[in-house]
Short mmCIF file of C-alpha atoms in Angstrom, two decimals:
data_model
loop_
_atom_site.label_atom_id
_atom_site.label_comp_id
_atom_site.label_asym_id
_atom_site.label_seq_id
_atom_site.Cartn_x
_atom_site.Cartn_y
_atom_site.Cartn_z
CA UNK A 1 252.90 87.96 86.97
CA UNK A 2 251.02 84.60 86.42
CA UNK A 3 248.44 85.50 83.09
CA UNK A 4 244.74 84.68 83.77
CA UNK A 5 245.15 82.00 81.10
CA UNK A 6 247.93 79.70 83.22
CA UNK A 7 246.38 80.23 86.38
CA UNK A 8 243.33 78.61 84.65
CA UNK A 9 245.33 75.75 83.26
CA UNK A 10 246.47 74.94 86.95
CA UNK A 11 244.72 73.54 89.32
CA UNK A 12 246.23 73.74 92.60
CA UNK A 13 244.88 70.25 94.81
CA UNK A 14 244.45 70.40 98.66
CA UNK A 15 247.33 68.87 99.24
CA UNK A 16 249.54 70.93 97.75
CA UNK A 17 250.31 69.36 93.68
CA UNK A 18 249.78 70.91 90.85
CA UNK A 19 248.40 69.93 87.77
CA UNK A 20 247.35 71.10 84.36
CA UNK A 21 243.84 71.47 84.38
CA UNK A 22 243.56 71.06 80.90
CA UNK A 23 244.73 67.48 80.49
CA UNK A 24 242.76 66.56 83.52
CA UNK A 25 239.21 67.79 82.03
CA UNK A 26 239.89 66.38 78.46
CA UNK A 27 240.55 63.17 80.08
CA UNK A 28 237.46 63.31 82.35
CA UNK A 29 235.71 64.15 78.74
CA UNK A 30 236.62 61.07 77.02
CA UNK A 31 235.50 58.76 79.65
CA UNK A 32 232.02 60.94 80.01
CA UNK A 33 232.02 60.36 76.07
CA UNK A 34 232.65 56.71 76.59
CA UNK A 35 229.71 56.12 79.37
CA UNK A 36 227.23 58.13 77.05
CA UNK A 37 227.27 61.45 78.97
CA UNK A 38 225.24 64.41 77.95
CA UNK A 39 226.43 68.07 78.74
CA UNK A 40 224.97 68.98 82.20
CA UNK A 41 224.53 65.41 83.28
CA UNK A 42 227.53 64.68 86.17
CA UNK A 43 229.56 61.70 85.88
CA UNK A 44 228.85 59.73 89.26
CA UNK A 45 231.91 58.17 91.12
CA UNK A 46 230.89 56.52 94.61
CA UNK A 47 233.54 54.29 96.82
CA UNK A 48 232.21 51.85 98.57
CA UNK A 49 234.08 51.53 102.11
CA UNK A 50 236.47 53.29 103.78
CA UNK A 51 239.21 51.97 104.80
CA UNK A 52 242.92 52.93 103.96
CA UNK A 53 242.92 52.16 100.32
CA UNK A 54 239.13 53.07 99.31
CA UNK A 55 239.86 55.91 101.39
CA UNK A 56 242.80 57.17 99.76
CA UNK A 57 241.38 56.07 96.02
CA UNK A 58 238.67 58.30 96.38
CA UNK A 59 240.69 61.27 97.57
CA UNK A 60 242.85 60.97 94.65
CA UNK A 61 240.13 61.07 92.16
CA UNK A 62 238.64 64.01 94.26
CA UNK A 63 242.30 66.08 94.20
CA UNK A 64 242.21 65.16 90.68
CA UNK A 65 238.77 66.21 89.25
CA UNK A 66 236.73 67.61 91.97
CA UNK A 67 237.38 70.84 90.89
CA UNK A 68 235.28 70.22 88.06
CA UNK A 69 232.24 70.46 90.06
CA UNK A 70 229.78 70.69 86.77
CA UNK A 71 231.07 67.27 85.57
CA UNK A 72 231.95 64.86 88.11
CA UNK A 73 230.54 64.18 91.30
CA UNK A 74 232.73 62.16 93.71
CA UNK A 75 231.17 60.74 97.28
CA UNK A 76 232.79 58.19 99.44
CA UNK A 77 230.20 55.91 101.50
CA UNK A 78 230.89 54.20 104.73
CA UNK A 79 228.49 53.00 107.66
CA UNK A 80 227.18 55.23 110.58
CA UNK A 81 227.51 55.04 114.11
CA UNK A 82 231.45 54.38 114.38
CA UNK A 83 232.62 56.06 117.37
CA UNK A 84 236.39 57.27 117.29
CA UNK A 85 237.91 56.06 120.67
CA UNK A 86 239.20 59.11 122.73
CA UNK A 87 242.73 57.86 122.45
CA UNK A 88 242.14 57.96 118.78
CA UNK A 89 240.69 61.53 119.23
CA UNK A 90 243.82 62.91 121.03
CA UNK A 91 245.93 61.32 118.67
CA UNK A 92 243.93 62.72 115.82
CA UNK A 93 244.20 66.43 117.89
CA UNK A 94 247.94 66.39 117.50
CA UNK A 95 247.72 65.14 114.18
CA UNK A 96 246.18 68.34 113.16
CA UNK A 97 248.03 70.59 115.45
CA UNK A 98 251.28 69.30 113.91
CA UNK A 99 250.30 70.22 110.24
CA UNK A 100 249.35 73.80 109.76
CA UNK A 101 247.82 73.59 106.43
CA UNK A 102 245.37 70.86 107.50
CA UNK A 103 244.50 72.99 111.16
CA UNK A 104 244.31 76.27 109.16
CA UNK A 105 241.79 74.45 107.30
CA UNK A 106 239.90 72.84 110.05
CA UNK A 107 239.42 76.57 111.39
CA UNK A 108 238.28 78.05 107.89
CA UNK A 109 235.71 75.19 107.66
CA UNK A 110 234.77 76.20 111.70
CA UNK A 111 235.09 72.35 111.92
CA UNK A 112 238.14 72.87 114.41
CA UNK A 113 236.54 73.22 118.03
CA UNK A 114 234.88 69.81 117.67
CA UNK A 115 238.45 67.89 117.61
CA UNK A 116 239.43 70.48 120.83
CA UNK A 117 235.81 68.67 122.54
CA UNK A 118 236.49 65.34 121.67
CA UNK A 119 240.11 65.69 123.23
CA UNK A 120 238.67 67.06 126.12
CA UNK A 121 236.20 64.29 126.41
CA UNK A 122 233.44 66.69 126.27
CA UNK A 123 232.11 65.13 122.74
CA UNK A 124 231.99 62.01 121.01
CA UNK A 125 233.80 62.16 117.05
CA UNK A 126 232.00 59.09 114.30
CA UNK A 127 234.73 57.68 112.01
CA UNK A 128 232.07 59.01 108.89
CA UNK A 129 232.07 62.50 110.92
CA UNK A 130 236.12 62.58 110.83
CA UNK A 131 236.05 61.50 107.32
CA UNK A 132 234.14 64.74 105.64
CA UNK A 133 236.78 66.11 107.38
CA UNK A 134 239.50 64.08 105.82
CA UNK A 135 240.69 61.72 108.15
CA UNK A 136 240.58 58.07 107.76
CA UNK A 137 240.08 55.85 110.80
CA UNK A 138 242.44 53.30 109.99
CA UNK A 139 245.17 55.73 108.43
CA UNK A 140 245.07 59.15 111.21
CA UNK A 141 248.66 60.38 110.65
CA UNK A 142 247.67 60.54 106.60
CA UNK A 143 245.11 63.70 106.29
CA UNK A 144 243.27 63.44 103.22
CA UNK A 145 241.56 66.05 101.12
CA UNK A 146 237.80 66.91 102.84
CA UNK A 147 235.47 64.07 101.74
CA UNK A 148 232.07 64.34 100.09
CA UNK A 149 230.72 61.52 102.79
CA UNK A 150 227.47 59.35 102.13
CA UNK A 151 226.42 57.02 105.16
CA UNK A 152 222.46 56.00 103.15
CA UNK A 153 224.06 52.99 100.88
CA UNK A 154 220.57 53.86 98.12
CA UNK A 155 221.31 57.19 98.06
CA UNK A 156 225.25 56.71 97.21
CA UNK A 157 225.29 53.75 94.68
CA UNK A 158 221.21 54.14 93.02
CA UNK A 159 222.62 55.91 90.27
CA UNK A 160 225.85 55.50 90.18
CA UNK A 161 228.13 55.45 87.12
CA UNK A 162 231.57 54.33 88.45
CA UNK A 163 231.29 52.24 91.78
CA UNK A 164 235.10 51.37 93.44
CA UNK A 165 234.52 48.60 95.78
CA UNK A 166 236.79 49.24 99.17
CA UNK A 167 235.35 46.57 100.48
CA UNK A 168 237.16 43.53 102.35
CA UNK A 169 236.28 40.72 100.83
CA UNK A 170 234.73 39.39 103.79
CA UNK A 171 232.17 42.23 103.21
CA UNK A 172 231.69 42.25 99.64
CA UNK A 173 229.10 40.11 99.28
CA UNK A 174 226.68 41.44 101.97
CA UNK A 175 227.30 44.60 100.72
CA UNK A 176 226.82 43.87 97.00
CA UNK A 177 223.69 41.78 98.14
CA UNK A 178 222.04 44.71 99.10
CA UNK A 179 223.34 46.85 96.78
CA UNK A 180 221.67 44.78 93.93
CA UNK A 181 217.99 45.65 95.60
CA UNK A 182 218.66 49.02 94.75
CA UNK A 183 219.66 48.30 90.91
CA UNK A 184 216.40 46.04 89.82
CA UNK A 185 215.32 49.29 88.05
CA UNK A 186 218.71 50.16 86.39
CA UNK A 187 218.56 50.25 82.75
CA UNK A 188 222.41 50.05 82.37
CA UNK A 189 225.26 47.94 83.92
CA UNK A 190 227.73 50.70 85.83
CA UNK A 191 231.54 50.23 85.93
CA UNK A 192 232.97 48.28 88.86
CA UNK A 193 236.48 49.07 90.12
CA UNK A 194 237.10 46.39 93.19
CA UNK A 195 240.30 47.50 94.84
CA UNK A 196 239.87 44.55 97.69
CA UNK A 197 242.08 41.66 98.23
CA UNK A 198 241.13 38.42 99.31
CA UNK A 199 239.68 35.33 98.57
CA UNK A 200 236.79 32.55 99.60
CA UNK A 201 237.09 28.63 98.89
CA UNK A 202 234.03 26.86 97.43
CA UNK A 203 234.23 22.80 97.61
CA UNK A 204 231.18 22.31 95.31
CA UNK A 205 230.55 21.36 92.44
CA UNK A 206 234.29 21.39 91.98
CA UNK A 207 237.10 23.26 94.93
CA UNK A 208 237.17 26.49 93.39
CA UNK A 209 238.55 30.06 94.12
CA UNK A 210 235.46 32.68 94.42
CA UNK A 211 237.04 36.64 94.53
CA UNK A 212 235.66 39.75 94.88
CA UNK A 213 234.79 40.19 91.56
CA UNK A 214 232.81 36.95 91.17
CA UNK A 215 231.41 37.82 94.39
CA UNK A 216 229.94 41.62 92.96
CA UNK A 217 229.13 39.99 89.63
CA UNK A 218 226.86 36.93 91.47
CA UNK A 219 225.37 39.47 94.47
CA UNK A 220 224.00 42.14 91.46
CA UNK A 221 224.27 40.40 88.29
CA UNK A 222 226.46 42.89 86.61
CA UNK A 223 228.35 40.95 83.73
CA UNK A 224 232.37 40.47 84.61
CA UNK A 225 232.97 42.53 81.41
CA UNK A 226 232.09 45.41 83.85
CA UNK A 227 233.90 44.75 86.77
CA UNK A 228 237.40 45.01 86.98
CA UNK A 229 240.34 44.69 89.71
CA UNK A 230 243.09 47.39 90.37
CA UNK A 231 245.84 46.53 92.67
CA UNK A 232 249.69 47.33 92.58
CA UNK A 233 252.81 47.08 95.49
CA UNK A 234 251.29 49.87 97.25
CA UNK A 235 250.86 51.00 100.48
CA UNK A 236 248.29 53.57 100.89
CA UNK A 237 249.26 56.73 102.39
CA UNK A 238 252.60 56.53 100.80
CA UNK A 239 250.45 56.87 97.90
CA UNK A 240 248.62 59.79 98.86
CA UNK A 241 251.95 61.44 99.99
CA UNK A 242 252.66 61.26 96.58
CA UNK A 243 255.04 58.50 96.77
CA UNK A 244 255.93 56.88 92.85
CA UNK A 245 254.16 54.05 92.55
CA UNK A 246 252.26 51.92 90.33
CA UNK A 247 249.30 49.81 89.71
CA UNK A 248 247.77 47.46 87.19
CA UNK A 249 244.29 47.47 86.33
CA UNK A 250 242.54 44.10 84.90
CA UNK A 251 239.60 43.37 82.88
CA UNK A 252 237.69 43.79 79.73
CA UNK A 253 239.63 46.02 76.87
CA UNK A 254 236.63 48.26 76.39
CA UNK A 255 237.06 49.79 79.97
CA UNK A 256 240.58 48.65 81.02
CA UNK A 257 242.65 51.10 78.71
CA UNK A 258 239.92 54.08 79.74
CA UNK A 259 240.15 53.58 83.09
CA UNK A 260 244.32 52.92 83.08
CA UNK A 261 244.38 56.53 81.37
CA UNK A 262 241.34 58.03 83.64
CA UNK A 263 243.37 56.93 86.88
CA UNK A 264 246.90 57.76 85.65
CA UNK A 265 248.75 60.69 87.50
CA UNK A 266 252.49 61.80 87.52
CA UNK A 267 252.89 59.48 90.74
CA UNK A 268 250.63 57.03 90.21
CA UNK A 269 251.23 55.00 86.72
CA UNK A 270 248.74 52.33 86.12
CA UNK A 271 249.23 49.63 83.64
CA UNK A 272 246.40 47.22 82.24
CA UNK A 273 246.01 43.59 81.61
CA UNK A 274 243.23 41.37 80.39
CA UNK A 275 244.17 38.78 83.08
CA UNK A 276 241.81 39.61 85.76
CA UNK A 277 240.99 36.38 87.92
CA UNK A 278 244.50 35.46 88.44
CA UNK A 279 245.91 38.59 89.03
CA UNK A 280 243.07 39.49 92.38
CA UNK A 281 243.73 35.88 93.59
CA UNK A 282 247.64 36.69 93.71
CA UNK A 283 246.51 40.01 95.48
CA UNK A 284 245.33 37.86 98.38
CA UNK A 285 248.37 35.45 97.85
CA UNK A 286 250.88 37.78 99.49
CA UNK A 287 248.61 38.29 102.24
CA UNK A 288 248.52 35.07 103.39
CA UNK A 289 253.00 34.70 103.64
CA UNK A 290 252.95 38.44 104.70
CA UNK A 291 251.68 37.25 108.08
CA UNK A 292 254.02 34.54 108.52
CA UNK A 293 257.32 36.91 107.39
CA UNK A 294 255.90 39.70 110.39
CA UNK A 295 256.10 36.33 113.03
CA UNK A 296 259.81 35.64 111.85
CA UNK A 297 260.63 39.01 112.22
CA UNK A 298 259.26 39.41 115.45
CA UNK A 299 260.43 35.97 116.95
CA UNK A 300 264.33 36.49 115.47
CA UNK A 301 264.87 40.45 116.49
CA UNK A 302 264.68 41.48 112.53
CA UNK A 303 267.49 38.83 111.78
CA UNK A 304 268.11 39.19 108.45
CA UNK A 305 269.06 35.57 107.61
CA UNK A 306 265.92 33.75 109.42
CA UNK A 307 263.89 36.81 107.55
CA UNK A 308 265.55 35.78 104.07
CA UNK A 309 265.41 31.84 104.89
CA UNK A 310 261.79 32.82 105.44
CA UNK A 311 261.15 34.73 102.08
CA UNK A 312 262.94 31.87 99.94
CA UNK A 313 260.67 29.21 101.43
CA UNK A 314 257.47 31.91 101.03
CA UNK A 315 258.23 32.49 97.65
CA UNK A 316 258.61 29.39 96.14
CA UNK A 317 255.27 27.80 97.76
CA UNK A 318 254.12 30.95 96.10
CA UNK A 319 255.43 29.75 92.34
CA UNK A 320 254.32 26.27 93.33
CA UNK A 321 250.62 27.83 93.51
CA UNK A 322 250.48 29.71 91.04
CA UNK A 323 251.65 26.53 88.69
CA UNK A 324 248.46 25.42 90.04
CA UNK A 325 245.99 28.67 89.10
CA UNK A 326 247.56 29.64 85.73
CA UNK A 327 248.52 28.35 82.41
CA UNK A 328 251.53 30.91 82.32
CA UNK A 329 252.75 31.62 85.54
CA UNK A 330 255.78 33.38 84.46
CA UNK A 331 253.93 36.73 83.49
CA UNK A 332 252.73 36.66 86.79
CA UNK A 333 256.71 36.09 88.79
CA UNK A 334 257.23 40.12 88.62
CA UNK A 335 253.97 41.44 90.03
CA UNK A 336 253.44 38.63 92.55
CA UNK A 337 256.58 39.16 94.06
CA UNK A 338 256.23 43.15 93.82
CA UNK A 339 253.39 42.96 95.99
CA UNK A 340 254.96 40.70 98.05
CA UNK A 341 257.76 42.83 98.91
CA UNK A 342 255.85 45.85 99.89
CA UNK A 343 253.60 43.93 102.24
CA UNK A 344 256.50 42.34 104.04
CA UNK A 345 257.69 45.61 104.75
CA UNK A 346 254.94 47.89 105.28
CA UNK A 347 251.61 46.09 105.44
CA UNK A 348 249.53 45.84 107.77
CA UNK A 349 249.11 41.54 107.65
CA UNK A 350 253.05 41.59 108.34
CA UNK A 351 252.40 43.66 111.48
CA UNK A 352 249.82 41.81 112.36
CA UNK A 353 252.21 39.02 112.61
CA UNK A 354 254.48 40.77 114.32
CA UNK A 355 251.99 41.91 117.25
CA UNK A 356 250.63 38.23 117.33
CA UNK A 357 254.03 36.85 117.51
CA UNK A 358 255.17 39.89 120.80
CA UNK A 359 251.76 38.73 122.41
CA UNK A 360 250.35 42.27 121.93
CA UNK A 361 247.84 41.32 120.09
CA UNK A 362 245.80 37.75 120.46
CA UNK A 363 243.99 35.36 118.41
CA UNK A 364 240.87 36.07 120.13
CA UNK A 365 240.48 39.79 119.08
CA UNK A 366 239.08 38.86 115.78
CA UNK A 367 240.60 39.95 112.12
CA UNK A 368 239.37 43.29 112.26
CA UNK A 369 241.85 45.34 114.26
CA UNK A 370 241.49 48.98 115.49
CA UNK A 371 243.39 51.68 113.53
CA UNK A 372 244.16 49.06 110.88
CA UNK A 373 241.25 47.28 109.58
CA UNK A 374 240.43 44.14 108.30
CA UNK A 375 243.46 41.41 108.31
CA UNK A 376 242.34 39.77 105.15
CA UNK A 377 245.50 37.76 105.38
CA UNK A 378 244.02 35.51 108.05
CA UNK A 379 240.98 34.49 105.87
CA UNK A 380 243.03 33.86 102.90
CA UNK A 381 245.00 31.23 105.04
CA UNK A 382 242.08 29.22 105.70
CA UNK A 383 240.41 29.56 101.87
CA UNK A 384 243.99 28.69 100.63
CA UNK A 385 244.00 26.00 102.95
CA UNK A 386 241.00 24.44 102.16
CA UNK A 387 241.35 24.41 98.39
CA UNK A 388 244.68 23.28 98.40
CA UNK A 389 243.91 19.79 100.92
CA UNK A 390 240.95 18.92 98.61
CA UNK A 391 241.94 15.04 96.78
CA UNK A 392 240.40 15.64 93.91
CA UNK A 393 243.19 18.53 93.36
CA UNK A 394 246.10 15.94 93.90
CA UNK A 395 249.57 15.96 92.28
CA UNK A 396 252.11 13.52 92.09
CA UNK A 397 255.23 14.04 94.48
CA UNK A 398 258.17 12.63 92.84
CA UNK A 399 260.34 12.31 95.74
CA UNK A 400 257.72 10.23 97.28
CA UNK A 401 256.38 8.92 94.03
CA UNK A 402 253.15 8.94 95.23
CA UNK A 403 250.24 11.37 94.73
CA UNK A 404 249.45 14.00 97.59
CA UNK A 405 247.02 17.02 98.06
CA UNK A 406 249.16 20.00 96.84
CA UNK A 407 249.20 21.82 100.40
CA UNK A 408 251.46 18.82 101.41
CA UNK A 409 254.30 20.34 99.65
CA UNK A 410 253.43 23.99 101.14
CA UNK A 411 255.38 23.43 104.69
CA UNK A 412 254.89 27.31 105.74
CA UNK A 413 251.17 27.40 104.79
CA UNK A 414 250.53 24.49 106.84
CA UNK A 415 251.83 25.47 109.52
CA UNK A 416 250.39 29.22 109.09
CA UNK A 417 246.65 27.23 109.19
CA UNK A 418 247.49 25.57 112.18
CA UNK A 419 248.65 28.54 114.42
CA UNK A 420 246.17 31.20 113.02
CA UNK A 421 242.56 28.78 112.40
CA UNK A 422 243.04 25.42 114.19
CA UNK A 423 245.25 27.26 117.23
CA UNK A 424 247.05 24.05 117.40
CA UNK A 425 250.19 25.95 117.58
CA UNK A 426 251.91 29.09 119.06
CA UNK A 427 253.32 31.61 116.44
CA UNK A 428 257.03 30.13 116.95
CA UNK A 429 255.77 26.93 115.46
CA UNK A 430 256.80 29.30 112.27
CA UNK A 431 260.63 28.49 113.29
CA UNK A 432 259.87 25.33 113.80
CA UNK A 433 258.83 24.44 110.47
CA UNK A 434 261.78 26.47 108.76
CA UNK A 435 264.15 24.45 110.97
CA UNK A 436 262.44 21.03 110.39
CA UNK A 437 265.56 18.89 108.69
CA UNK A 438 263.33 17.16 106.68
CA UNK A 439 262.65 20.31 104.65
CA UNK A 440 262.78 20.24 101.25
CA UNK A 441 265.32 22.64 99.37
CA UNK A 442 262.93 25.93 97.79
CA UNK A 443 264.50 25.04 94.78
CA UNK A 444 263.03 21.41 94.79
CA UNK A 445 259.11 23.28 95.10
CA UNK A 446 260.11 25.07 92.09
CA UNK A 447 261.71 22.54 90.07
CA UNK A 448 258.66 20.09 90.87
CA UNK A 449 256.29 23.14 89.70
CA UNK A 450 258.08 23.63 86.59
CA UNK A 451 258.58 20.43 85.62
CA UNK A 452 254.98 18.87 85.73
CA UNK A 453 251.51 20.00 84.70
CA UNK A 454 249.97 21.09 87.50
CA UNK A 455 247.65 23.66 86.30
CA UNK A 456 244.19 23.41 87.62
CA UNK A 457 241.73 25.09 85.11
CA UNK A 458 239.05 24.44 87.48
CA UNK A 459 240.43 26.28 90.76
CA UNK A 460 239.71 29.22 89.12
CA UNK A 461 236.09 28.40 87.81
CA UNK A 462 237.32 27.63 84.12
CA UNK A 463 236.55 23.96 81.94
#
């Protein structure tokens, strides 16, 4: 028999792992301690968006510490009004149908007859509906723990302690614009934990890289000492399946190392680093080849050689950038190329190269695709592009011996910009430009980037 003392000291999660409940609440005590927390006042978490990764974030931290209900309050916000199509409602049926735990739970919380309506047409499901439920609209097959859901963006953020930003980064701003109205009357900064990837090019005064942190820290005026990035190789509901992975968090000391430990599970090992610019603008790096490795794949019937030709061109326009963004690019060559490696094969910007590339999906359906979100691989294309074609950034070719904009020696970003924004070309202009005779050896890119100095304080805002 199990003594009253051990089943106290574990906590058994929704989704089946167990933990020591002990280790869990002294580590929720030491960052209360650390954000000034008096006994009886709850720690406030709040993600901001909902989409697989914000999603899955928050459920983690709720499987983790919800229990401690006197403590910690964890919500989730998204928008109202999203209707869940009714293909996406029969899917979702035999989602739940398939995995008794989750149905047996639908039919404790009496929340099981409305997913029996909305397959029978008889009843229209919201995405923020399906969500208190656990289910993520861009991630059905993953059910998530039930969600403490908040759709009024005052009444989730106000007075909120920890925010995580889910946010693409085409939304950030907007949202963090708005957000800020509801701060004027804050005393104190709260933590900022922006999980998004993705980047925006600004021409003026200087071509510059803005990110999603800059973006939060210009939209509400919370210093960059309080915002911080987290990303990692991960793909999210391998995550929540309890898949090993890991992550990095980046930032300011006095909340990095808290955080790392506050976010750290058996599964889940996160790392920290002071680097935090360089390490979100190599998060929306990856994004931008992942799209171009899905066409390959789809154009050469997963043939590994075109798919490895690919990645060796990819990767070294890839160093060659970097070069450009950071004094020492070589701390960056393992995660880069981490992350790299898990979009290519699971992500959804490689897929969405793929469907582009079969014709089943089309240019003219927009970056925000059903059941997968925003494509923020497609953005970062045209902010790369931009930056990268400015004069004022140019470097000196040495085969040519003359001085050229640095996107002239990325081939496979060129060409990406010209199927994807200027729709010059179709997506097997891709093969065409890995074929083209003229170019260069990868090797040469890398060579040329290690050989010169090519950094660029400025891309990234610095004198």
């Amino acid at each position: 028999m199990v003594s009253s003392r051990e089943a106290i000291a574990n906590h058994i999660h929704s989704n089946g792992s167990v933990q020591n409940s002990n280790g869990i609440e002294e580590k929720l005590d030491q960052l209360r301690r650390l954000l000034g927390k008096s006994e009886g006042d709850l720690l406030k978490i709040v993600g901001v968006g909902a989409g697989a990764w914000g999603s899955v974030f928050a459920a983690m931290l709720h499987d983790s510490y919800g229990h401690l209900r006197e403590k910690v309050q964890i919500r989730i916000w998204r928008r109202a009004g999203r209707s869940v199509d009714r293909a996406t409602a029969e899917h979702l049926f035999e989602v739940i149908n398939s995995r008794e735990d989750v149905l047996r739970r639908l039919i404790r919380r009496c929340a099981y007859l409305k997913y029996v309506e909305a397959r029978l047409g008889d009843r229209t499901l919201y995405a923020d509906e399906i969500l208190k439920d656990g289910f993520c609209l861009n991630m059905i097959d993953t059910p998530l723990c039930p969600m403490k859901v908040v759709t009024n963006l005052q009444e989730a953020v106000w007075d909120a302690d920890i925010v995580v930003n889910g946010l693409p980064s085409t939304e950030t701003r907007e949202v963090f614009e708005e957000i800020r109205r509801y701060w004027n009357e804050r005393i104190t900064f709260p933590i900022i934990i922006s999980l998004s990837k993705g980047i925006e090019a600004a021409l003026e005064p200087v071509p510059h890289i803005i990110t999603p942190t800059q973006m939060i820290s210009r939209a509400t005026g919370v210093p960059l000492e309080n915002i911080l990035y987290l990303g990692g190789p991960n793909i999210a509901s391998e995550i929540y399946n309890k898949e090993y992975a890991n992550a990095r968090i980046c930032g300011a000391e006095k909340w990095r190392k808290p955080l790392a430990k506050f976010l750290r599970q058996p599964h889940f090992i996160v790392w920290d680093n002071s680097d935090l610019v360089t390490h979100e603008v190599m998060g929306g790096l990856k994004n931008v080849y992942a799209i171009g490795a899905g066409m390959v794949a789809a154009l050469t019937n997963e043939s590994a050689t075109s798919k490895s030709v690919y990645f060796a061109h990819c990767t070294s326009e890839m160093i060659f950038i970097t070069h450009l963004l950071t004094e020492e690019p070589e701390k960056l060559a393992g995660p880069l190329l981490a992350d790299t490696y898990v979009t290519l094969l699971k992500g959804r910007n490689a897929w969405y190269g793929q469907m582009l590339a079969k014709g089943e999906l089309s240019l003219d359906m927009g970056d925000s695709i059903k059941g997968k979100g925003m494509i923020q691989g497609v953005s970062a294309v045209e902010a790369f592009y931009e930056l990268l074609s400015q004069p004022s950034l140019n470097v000196l070719h040495p085969g040519d011996n003359k001085h050229v904009a640095p996107v002239e020696l990325c081939p496979i970003l060129k060409t990406l910009y010209k199927i994807l924004i200027k729709r010059e070309l179709p997506s097997e202009g891709i093969l065409e430009a890995l074929r083209d005779e003229t170019m260069n050896d990868p090797r040469d890119r890398i060579e040329i980037a290690q050989s010169h100095a090519f950094y660029k304080p400025s891309l990234l805002g610095q004198p």
